[in-house]
Tab-separated table of C-alpha atoms in Angstrom:
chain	number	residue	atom	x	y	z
A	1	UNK	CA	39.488	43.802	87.067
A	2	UNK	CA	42.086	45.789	85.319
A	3	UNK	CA	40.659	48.821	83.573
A	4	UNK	CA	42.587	48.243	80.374
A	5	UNK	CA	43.596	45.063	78.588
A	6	UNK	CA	46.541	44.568	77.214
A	7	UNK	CA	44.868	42.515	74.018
A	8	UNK	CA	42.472	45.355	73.673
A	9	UNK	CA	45.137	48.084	73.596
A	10	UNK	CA	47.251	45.583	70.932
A	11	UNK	CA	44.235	45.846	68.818
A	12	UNK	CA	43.540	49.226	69.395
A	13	UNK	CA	46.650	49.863	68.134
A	14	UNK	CA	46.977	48.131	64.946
A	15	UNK	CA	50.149	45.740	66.746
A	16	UNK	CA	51.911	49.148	68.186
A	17	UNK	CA	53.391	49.489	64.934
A	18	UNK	CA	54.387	52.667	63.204
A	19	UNK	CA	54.721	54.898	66.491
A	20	UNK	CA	52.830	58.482	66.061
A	21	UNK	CA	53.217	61.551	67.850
A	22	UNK	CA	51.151	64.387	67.669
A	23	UNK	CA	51.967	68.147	69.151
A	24	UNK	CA	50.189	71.307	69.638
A	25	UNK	CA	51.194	74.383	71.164
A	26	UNK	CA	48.896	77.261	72.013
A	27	UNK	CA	46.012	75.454	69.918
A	28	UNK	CA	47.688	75.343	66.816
A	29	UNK	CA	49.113	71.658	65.406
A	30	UNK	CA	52.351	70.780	64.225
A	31	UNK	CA	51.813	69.602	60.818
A	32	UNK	CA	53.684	69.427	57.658
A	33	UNK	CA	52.713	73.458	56.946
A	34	UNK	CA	53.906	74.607	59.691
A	35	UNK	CA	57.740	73.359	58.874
A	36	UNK	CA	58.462	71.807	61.694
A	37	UNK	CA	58.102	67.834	62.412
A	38	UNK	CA	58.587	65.695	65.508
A	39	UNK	CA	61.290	63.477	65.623
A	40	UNK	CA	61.899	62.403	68.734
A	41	UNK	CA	59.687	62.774	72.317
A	42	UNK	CA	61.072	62.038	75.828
A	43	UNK	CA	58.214	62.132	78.508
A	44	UNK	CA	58.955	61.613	82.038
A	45	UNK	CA	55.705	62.037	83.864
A	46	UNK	CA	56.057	61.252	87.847
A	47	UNK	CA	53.231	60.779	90.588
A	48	UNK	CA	56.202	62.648	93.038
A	49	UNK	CA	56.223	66.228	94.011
A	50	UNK	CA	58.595	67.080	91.614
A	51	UNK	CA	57.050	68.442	87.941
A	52	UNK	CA	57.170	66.125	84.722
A	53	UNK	CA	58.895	67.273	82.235
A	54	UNK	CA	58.724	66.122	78.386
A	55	UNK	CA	61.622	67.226	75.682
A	56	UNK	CA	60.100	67.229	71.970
A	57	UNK	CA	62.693	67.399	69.120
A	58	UNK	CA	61.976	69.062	66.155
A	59	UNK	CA	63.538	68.908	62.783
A	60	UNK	CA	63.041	71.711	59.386
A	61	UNK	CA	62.837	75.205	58.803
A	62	UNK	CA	66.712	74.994	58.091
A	63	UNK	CA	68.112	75.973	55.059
A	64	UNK	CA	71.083	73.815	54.468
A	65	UNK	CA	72.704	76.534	51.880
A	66	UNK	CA	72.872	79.493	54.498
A	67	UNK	CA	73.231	77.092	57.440
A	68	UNK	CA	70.363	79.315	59.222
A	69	UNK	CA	66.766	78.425	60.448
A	70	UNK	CA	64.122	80.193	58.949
A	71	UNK	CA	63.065	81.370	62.356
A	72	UNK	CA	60.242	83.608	60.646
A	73	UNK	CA	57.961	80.926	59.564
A	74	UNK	CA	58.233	78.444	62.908
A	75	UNK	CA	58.864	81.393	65.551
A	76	UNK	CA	54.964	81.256	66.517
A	77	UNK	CA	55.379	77.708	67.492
A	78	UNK	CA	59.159	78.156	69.506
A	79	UNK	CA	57.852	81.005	72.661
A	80	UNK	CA	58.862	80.412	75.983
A	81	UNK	CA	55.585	79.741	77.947
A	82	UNK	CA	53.743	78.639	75.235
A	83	UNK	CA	51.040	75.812	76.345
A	84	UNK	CA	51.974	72.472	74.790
A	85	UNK	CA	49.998	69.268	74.118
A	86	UNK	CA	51.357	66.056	73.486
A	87	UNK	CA	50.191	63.015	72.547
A	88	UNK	CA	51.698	59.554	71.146
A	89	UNK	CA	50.721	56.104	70.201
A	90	UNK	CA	50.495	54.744	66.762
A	91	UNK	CA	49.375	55.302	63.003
A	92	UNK	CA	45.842	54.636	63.725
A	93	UNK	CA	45.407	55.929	67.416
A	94	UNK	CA	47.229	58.096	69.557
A	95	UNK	CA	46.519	59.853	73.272
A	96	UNK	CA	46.848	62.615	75.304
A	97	UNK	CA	50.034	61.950	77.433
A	98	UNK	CA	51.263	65.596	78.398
A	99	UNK	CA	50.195	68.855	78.879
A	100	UNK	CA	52.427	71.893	80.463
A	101	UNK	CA	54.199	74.942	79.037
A	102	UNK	CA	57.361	75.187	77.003
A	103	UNK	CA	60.015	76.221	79.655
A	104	UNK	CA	63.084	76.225	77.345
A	105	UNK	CA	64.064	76.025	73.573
A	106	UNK	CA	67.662	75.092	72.234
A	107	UNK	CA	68.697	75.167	68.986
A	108	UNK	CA	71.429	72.549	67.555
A	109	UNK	CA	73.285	73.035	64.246
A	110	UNK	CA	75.772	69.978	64.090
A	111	UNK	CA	79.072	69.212	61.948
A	112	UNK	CA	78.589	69.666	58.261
A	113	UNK	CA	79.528	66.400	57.685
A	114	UNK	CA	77.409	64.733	60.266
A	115	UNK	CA	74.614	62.115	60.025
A	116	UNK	CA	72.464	64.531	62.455
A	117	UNK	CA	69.778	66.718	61.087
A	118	UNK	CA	69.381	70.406	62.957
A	119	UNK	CA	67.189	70.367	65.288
A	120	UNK	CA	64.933	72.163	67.533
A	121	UNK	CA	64.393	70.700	71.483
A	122	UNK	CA	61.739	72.004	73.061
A	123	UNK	CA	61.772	71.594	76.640
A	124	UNK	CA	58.384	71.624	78.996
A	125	UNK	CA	57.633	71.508	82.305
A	126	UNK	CA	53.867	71.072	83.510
A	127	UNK	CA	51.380	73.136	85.621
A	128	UNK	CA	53.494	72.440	88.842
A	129	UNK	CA	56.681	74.201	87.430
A	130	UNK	CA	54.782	77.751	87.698
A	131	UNK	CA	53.942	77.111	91.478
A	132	UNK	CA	57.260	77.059	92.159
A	133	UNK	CA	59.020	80.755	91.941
A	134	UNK	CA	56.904	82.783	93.487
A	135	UNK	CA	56.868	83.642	97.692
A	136	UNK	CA	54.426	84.667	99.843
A	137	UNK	CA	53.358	85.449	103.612
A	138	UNK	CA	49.927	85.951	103.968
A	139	UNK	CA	46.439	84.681	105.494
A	140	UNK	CA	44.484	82.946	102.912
A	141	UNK	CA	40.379	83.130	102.784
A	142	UNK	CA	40.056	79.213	103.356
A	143	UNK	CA	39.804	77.800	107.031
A	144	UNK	CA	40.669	74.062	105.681
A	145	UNK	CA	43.239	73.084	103.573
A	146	UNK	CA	42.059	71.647	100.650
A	147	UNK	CA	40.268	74.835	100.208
A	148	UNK	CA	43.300	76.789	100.250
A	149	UNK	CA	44.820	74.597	97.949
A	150	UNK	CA	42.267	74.782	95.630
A	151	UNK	CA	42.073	78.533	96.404
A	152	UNK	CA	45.645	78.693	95.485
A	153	UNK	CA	45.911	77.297	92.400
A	154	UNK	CA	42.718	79.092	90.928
A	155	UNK	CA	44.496	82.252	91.292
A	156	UNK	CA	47.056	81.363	88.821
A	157	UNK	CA	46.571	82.458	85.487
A	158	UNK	CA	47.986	79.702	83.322
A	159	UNK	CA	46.350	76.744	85.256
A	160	UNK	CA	42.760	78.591	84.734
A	161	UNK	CA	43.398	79.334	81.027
A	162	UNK	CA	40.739	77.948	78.603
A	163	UNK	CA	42.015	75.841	76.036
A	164	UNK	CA	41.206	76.216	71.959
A	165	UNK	CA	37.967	74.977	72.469
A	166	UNK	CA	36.943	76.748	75.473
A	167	UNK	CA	37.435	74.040	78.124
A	168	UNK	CA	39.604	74.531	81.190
A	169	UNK	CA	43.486	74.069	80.098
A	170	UNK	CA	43.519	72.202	83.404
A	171	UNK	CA	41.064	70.844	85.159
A	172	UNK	CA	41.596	70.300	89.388
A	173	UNK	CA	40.754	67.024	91.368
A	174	UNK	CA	40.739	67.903	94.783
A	175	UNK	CA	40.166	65.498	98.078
A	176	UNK	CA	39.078	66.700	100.976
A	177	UNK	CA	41.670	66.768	104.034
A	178	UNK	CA	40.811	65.150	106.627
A	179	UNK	CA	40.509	68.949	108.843
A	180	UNK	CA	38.017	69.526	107.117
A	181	UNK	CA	34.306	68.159	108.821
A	182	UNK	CA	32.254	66.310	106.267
A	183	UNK	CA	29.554	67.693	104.609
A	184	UNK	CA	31.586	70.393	103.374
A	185	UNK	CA	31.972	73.317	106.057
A	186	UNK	CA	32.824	76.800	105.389
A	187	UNK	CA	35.277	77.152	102.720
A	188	UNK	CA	36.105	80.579	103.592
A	189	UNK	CA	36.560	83.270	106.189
A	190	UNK	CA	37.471	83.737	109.876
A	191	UNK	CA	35.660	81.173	112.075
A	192	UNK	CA	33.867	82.344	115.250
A	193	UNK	CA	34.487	80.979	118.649
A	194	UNK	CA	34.922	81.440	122.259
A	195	UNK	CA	32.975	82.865	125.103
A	196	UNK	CA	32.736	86.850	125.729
A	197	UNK	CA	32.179	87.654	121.743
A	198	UNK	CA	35.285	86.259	121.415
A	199	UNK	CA	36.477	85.131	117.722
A	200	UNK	CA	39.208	83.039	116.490
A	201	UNK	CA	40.574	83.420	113.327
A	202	UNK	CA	41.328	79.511	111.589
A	203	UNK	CA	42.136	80.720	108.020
A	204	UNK	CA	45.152	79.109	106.845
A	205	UNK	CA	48.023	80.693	106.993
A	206	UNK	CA	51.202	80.826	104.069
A	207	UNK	CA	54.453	81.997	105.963
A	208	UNK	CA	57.636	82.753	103.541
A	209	UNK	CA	56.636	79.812	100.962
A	210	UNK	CA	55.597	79.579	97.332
A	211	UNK	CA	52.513	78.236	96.021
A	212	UNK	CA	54.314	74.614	95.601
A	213	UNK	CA	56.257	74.295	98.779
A	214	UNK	CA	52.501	75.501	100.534
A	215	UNK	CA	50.904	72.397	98.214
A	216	UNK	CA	53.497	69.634	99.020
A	217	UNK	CA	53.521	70.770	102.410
A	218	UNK	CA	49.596	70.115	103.144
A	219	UNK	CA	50.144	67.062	100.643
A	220	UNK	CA	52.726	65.631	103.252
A	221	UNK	CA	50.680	66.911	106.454
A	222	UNK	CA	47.991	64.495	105.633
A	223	UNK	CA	49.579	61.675	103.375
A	224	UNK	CA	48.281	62.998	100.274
A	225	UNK	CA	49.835	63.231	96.565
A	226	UNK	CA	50.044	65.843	94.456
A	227	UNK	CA	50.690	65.240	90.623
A	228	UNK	CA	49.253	65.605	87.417
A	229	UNK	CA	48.505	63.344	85.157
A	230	UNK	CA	47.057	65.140	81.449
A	231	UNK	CA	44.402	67.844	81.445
A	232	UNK	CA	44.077	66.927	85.444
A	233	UNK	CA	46.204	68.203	88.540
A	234	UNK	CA	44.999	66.123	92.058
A	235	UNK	CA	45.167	66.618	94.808
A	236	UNK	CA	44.460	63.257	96.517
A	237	UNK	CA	44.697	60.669	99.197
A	238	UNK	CA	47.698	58.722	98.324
A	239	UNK	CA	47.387	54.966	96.890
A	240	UNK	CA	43.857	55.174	97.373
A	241	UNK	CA	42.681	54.013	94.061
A	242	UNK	CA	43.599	50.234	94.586
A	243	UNK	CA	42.275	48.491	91.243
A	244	UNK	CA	44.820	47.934	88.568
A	245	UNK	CA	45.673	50.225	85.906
A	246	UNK	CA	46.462	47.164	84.001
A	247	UNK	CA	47.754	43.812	84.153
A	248	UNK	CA	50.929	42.823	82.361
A	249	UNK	CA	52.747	39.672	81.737
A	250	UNK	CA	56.209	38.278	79.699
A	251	UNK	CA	54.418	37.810	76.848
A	252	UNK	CA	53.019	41.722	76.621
A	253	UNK	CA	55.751	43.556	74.632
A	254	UNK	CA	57.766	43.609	77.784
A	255	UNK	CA	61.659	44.302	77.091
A	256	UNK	CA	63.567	43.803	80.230
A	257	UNK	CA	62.309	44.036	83.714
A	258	UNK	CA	64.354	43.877	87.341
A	259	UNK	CA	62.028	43.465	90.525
A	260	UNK	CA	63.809	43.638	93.883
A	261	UNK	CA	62.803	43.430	97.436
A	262	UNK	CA	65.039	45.547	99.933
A	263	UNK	CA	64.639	45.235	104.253
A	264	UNK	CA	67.101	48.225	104.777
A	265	UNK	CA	65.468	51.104	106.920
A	266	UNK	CA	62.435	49.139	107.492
A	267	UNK	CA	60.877	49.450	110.823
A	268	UNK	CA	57.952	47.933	112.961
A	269	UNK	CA	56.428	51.346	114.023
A	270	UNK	CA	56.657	55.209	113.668
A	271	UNK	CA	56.044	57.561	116.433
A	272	UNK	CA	55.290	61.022	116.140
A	273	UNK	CA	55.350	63.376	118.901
A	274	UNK	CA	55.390	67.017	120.285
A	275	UNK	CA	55.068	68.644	123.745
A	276	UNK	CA	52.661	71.513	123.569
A	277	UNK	CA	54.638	73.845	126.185
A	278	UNK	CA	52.143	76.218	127.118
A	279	UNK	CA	50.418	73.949	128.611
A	280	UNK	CA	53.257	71.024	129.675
A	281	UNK	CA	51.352	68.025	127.701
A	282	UNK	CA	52.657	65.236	125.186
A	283	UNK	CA	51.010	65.140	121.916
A	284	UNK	CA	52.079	62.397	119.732
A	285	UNK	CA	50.146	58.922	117.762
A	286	UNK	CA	52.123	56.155	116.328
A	287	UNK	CA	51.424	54.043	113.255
A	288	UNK	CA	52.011	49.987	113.212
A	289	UNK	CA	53.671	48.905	110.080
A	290	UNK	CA	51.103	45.962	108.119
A	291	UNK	CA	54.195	44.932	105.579
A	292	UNK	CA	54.301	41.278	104.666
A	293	UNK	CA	58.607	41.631	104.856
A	294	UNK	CA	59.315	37.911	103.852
A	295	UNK	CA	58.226	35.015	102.390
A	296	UNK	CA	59.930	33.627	105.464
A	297	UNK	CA	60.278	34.206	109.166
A	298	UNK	CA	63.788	35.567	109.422
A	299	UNK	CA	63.121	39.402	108.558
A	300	UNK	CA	60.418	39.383	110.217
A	301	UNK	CA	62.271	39.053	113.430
A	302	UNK	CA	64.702	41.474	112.900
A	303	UNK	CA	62.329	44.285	111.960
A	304	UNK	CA	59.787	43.438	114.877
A	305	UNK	CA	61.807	45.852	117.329
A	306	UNK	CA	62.593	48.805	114.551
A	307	UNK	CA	60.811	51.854	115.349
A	308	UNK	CA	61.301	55.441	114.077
A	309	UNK	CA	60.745	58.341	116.608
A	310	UNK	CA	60.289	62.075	114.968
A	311	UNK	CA	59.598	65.239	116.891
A	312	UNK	CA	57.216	67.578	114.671
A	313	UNK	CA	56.978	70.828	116.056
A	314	UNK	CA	54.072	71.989	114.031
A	315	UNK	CA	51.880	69.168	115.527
A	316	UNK	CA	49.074	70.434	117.584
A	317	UNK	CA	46.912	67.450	118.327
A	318	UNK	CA	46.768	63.184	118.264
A	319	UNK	CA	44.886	63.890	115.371
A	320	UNK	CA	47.535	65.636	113.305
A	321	UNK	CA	50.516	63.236	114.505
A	322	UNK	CA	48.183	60.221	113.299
A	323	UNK	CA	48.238	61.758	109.701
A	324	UNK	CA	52.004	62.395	109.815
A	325	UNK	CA	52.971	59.018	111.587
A	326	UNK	CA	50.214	57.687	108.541
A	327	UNK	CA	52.241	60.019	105.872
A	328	UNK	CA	55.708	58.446	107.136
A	329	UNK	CA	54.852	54.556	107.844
A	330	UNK	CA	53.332	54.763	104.528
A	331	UNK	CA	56.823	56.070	103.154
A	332	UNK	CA	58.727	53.444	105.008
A	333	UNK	CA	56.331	50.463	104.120
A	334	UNK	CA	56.821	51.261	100.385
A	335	UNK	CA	60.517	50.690	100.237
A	336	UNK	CA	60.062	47.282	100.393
A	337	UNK	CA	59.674	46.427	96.742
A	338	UNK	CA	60.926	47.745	93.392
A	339	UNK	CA	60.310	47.590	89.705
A	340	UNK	CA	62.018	49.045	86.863
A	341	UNK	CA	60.999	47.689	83.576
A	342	UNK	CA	60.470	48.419	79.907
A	343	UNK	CA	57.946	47.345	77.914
A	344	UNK	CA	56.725	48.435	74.116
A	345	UNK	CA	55.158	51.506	74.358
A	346	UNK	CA	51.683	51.987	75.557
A	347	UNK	CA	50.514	55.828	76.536
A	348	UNK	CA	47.998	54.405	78.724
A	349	UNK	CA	50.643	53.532	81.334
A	350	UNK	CA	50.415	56.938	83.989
A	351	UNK	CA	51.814	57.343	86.717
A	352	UNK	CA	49.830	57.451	90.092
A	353	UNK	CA	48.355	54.264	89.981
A	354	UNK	CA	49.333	50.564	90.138
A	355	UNK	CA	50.078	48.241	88.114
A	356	UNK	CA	49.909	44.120	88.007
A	357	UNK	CA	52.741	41.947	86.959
A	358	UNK	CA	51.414	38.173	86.466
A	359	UNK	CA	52.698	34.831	84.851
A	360	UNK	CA	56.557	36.070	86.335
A	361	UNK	CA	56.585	33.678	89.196
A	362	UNK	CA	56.892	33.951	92.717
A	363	UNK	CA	57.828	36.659	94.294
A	364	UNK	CA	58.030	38.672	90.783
A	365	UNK	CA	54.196	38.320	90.758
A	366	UNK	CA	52.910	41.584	92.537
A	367	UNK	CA	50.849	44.911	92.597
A	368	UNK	CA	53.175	47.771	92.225
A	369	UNK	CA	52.373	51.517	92.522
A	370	UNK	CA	53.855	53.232	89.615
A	371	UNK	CA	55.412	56.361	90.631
A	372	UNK	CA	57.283	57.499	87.004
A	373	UNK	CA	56.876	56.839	83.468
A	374	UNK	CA	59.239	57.290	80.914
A	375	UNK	CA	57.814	57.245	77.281
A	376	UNK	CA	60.508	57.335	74.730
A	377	UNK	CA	59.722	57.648	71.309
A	378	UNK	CA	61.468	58.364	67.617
A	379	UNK	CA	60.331	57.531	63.936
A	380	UNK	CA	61.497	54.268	64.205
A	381	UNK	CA	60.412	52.875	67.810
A	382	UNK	CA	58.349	53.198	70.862
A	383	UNK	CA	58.939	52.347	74.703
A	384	UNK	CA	57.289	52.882	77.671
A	385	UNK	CA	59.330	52.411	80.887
A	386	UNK	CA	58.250	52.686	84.548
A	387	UNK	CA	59.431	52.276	87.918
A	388	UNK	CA	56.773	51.548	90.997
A	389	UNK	CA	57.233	50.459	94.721
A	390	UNK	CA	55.182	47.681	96.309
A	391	UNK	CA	55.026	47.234	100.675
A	392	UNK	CA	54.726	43.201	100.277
A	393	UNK	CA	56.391	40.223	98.849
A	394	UNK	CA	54.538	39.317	95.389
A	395	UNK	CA	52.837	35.867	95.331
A	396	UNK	CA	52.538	32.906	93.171
């Protein structure tokens, strides 16, 4: 079962009529005091690697005589790095669809004798977007790395700020990798070892990266994902939440939709493999491909023999090829089917999660992972569009 409804979120919403967007920056709320309204939002929220990013255009504080903005009464809303909240939905409801910072502000005065109003674009980035500049080479205190991935991002300021109400600004969903032993482990410190009083020191290491390339780099070492999606940044085994976001049909508000299915670069197997030579001996695991590639037998045979071979140098065991020949054949397997559709806006749609299309037909019928979200919004209308990746032919 689908954890929303489509019927319920119609009613919820009064019909989606008379789209709503509320803002607030650095606890404070964009309302009709503070000079400035919202005219226009542009979310693009992705379950990738890559930060979402949401443009909010803003509209007063201009004084049509002088031709100037009265920067003096909306300057405490406009700072660079300023946290940002948005939400949208309708005149009766709306959600929490964005959090971040405010990375960039443009100002836009147009043609005197233009239909455009001046406006105000705010531009913002979230949490991810800070990992990204700085560099470091050091030995972290964690031996496993989801520890030092949590370690890493609680030593940045902005993602441990407290928010106006004195709740974390950003709250961190972390899986356990599979190096480290269940039950928990030492987070922390150098781990003994070795006959003679001899110790070995396991703590993870960060050579010449920044605090994002480490992240996406331990996210791709064990086939994990690394969005966020709101108040919440994870740090989680990918596709492993399998139960529908929600279920969604012709008849839902949907706008135009293309589904495709695609063999190219498809293969039966990946291998991954290493020769460890201090001591002259192959390391490597492989991963079988379980795609359903047709609803016939003709692709089938021509993919049976496809296999991708990929030398990892920084693989040190069976153990760690399994998670990157997992990581890869995962990859591969998820090329198989597309969607790109548009449907009327609904801010529950996320990305990170899948998705059911029903009542299209065979092989339109499937469960796709939704991997970005575009909300679009103005006074007058509101659209959600997404795009998500499926490894099997839909059913009837």
């Amino acid at each position: 079962m689908a954890d929303y409804e489509f019927k319920d979120l119609k009613d919820t919403y009064d019909g989606f009529r008379e789209p709503k967007a509320s803002v607030i920056i650095d606890g404070k709320e964009l309302d009709e005091e503070s000079g400035l309204m919202v005219t226009e939002v542009e979310a693009e929220l992705s379950s990738g690697y890559e930060a979402s990013m949401t443009t909010v255009v803003l509209v007063g504080s201009f004084d049509p005589n002088t031709r100037s903005f009265d920067i003096k009464k909306t300057k405490q809303f406009l700072f660079m790095g300023s946290s940002i909240i948005v939400y949208l939905g309708y005149s009766g409801q709306v959600r929490e669809i964005f959090r971040g910072f405010i990375a960039r502000v443009h100002f836009r005065i147009p043609e005197i004798l233009s239909s455009e109003l001046p406006s105000i674009e705010l531009t913002c980035m979230d949490v991810k977007g800070l990992l990204m500049a700085n560099r470091h080479s050091k030995k972290l205190k964690s031996q496993y790395f989801s520890d030092a991935v949590k370690e890493v991002l609680e030593e940045n300021a902005f993602i441990m700020q407290k928010d106006s109400t004195g709740q974390n600004f950003t709250e961190l969903s972390i899986s356990n990798t599979p190096d480290k032993p269940q039950g928990g482990g030492d987070a922390g410190g150098a781990g003994g070892g070795g006959g003679g009083g001899a110790t070995t020191d396991r703590r993870v290491e960060m050579v010449e990266e920044s605090d994002y390339d480490f992240i996406v780099k331990a996210a791709k070492r064990y086939n994990f994902e690394f969005f966020t999606v709101g108040n919440t940044l994870y740090f989680i085994e990918a596709k492993k939440n399998t139960t529908p976001l929600i279920e969604l049909s012709p008849r839902m508000g949907m706008r135009d939709i293309d589904v495709g299915y695609d063999m190219t670069g498809l293969v039966k197997q990946v291998v991954v493999r290493n020769i460890d030579m201090a001591q002259g001996k192959y390391i490597g695991d492989k991963k079988q491909s379980k795609t359903k590639i047709s609803m016939g037998n003709k692709a089938k045979s021509l993919v049976e023999k496809q296999s991708l071979v990929y030398i990892d140098p920084t693989t040190d065991s069976k153990e760690e090829a399994g998670y990157r020949a997992q990581y890869l054949m995962d990859s591969i397997d998820y090329r198989l089917g597309s969607v790109d559709a548009q449907f009327v806006g609904i801010p529950e749609l996320i990305p990170g999660r899948f998705i059911t299309l029903k009542e299209f037909g065979q092989p339109l019928n499937n469960d796709f992972y939704v991997t970005t979200v575009r909300h679009s919004m103005t006074r007058e209308s509101f659209i959600t569009r997404f795009e998500g990746v499926a490894n099997n032919i839909g059913s009837s």
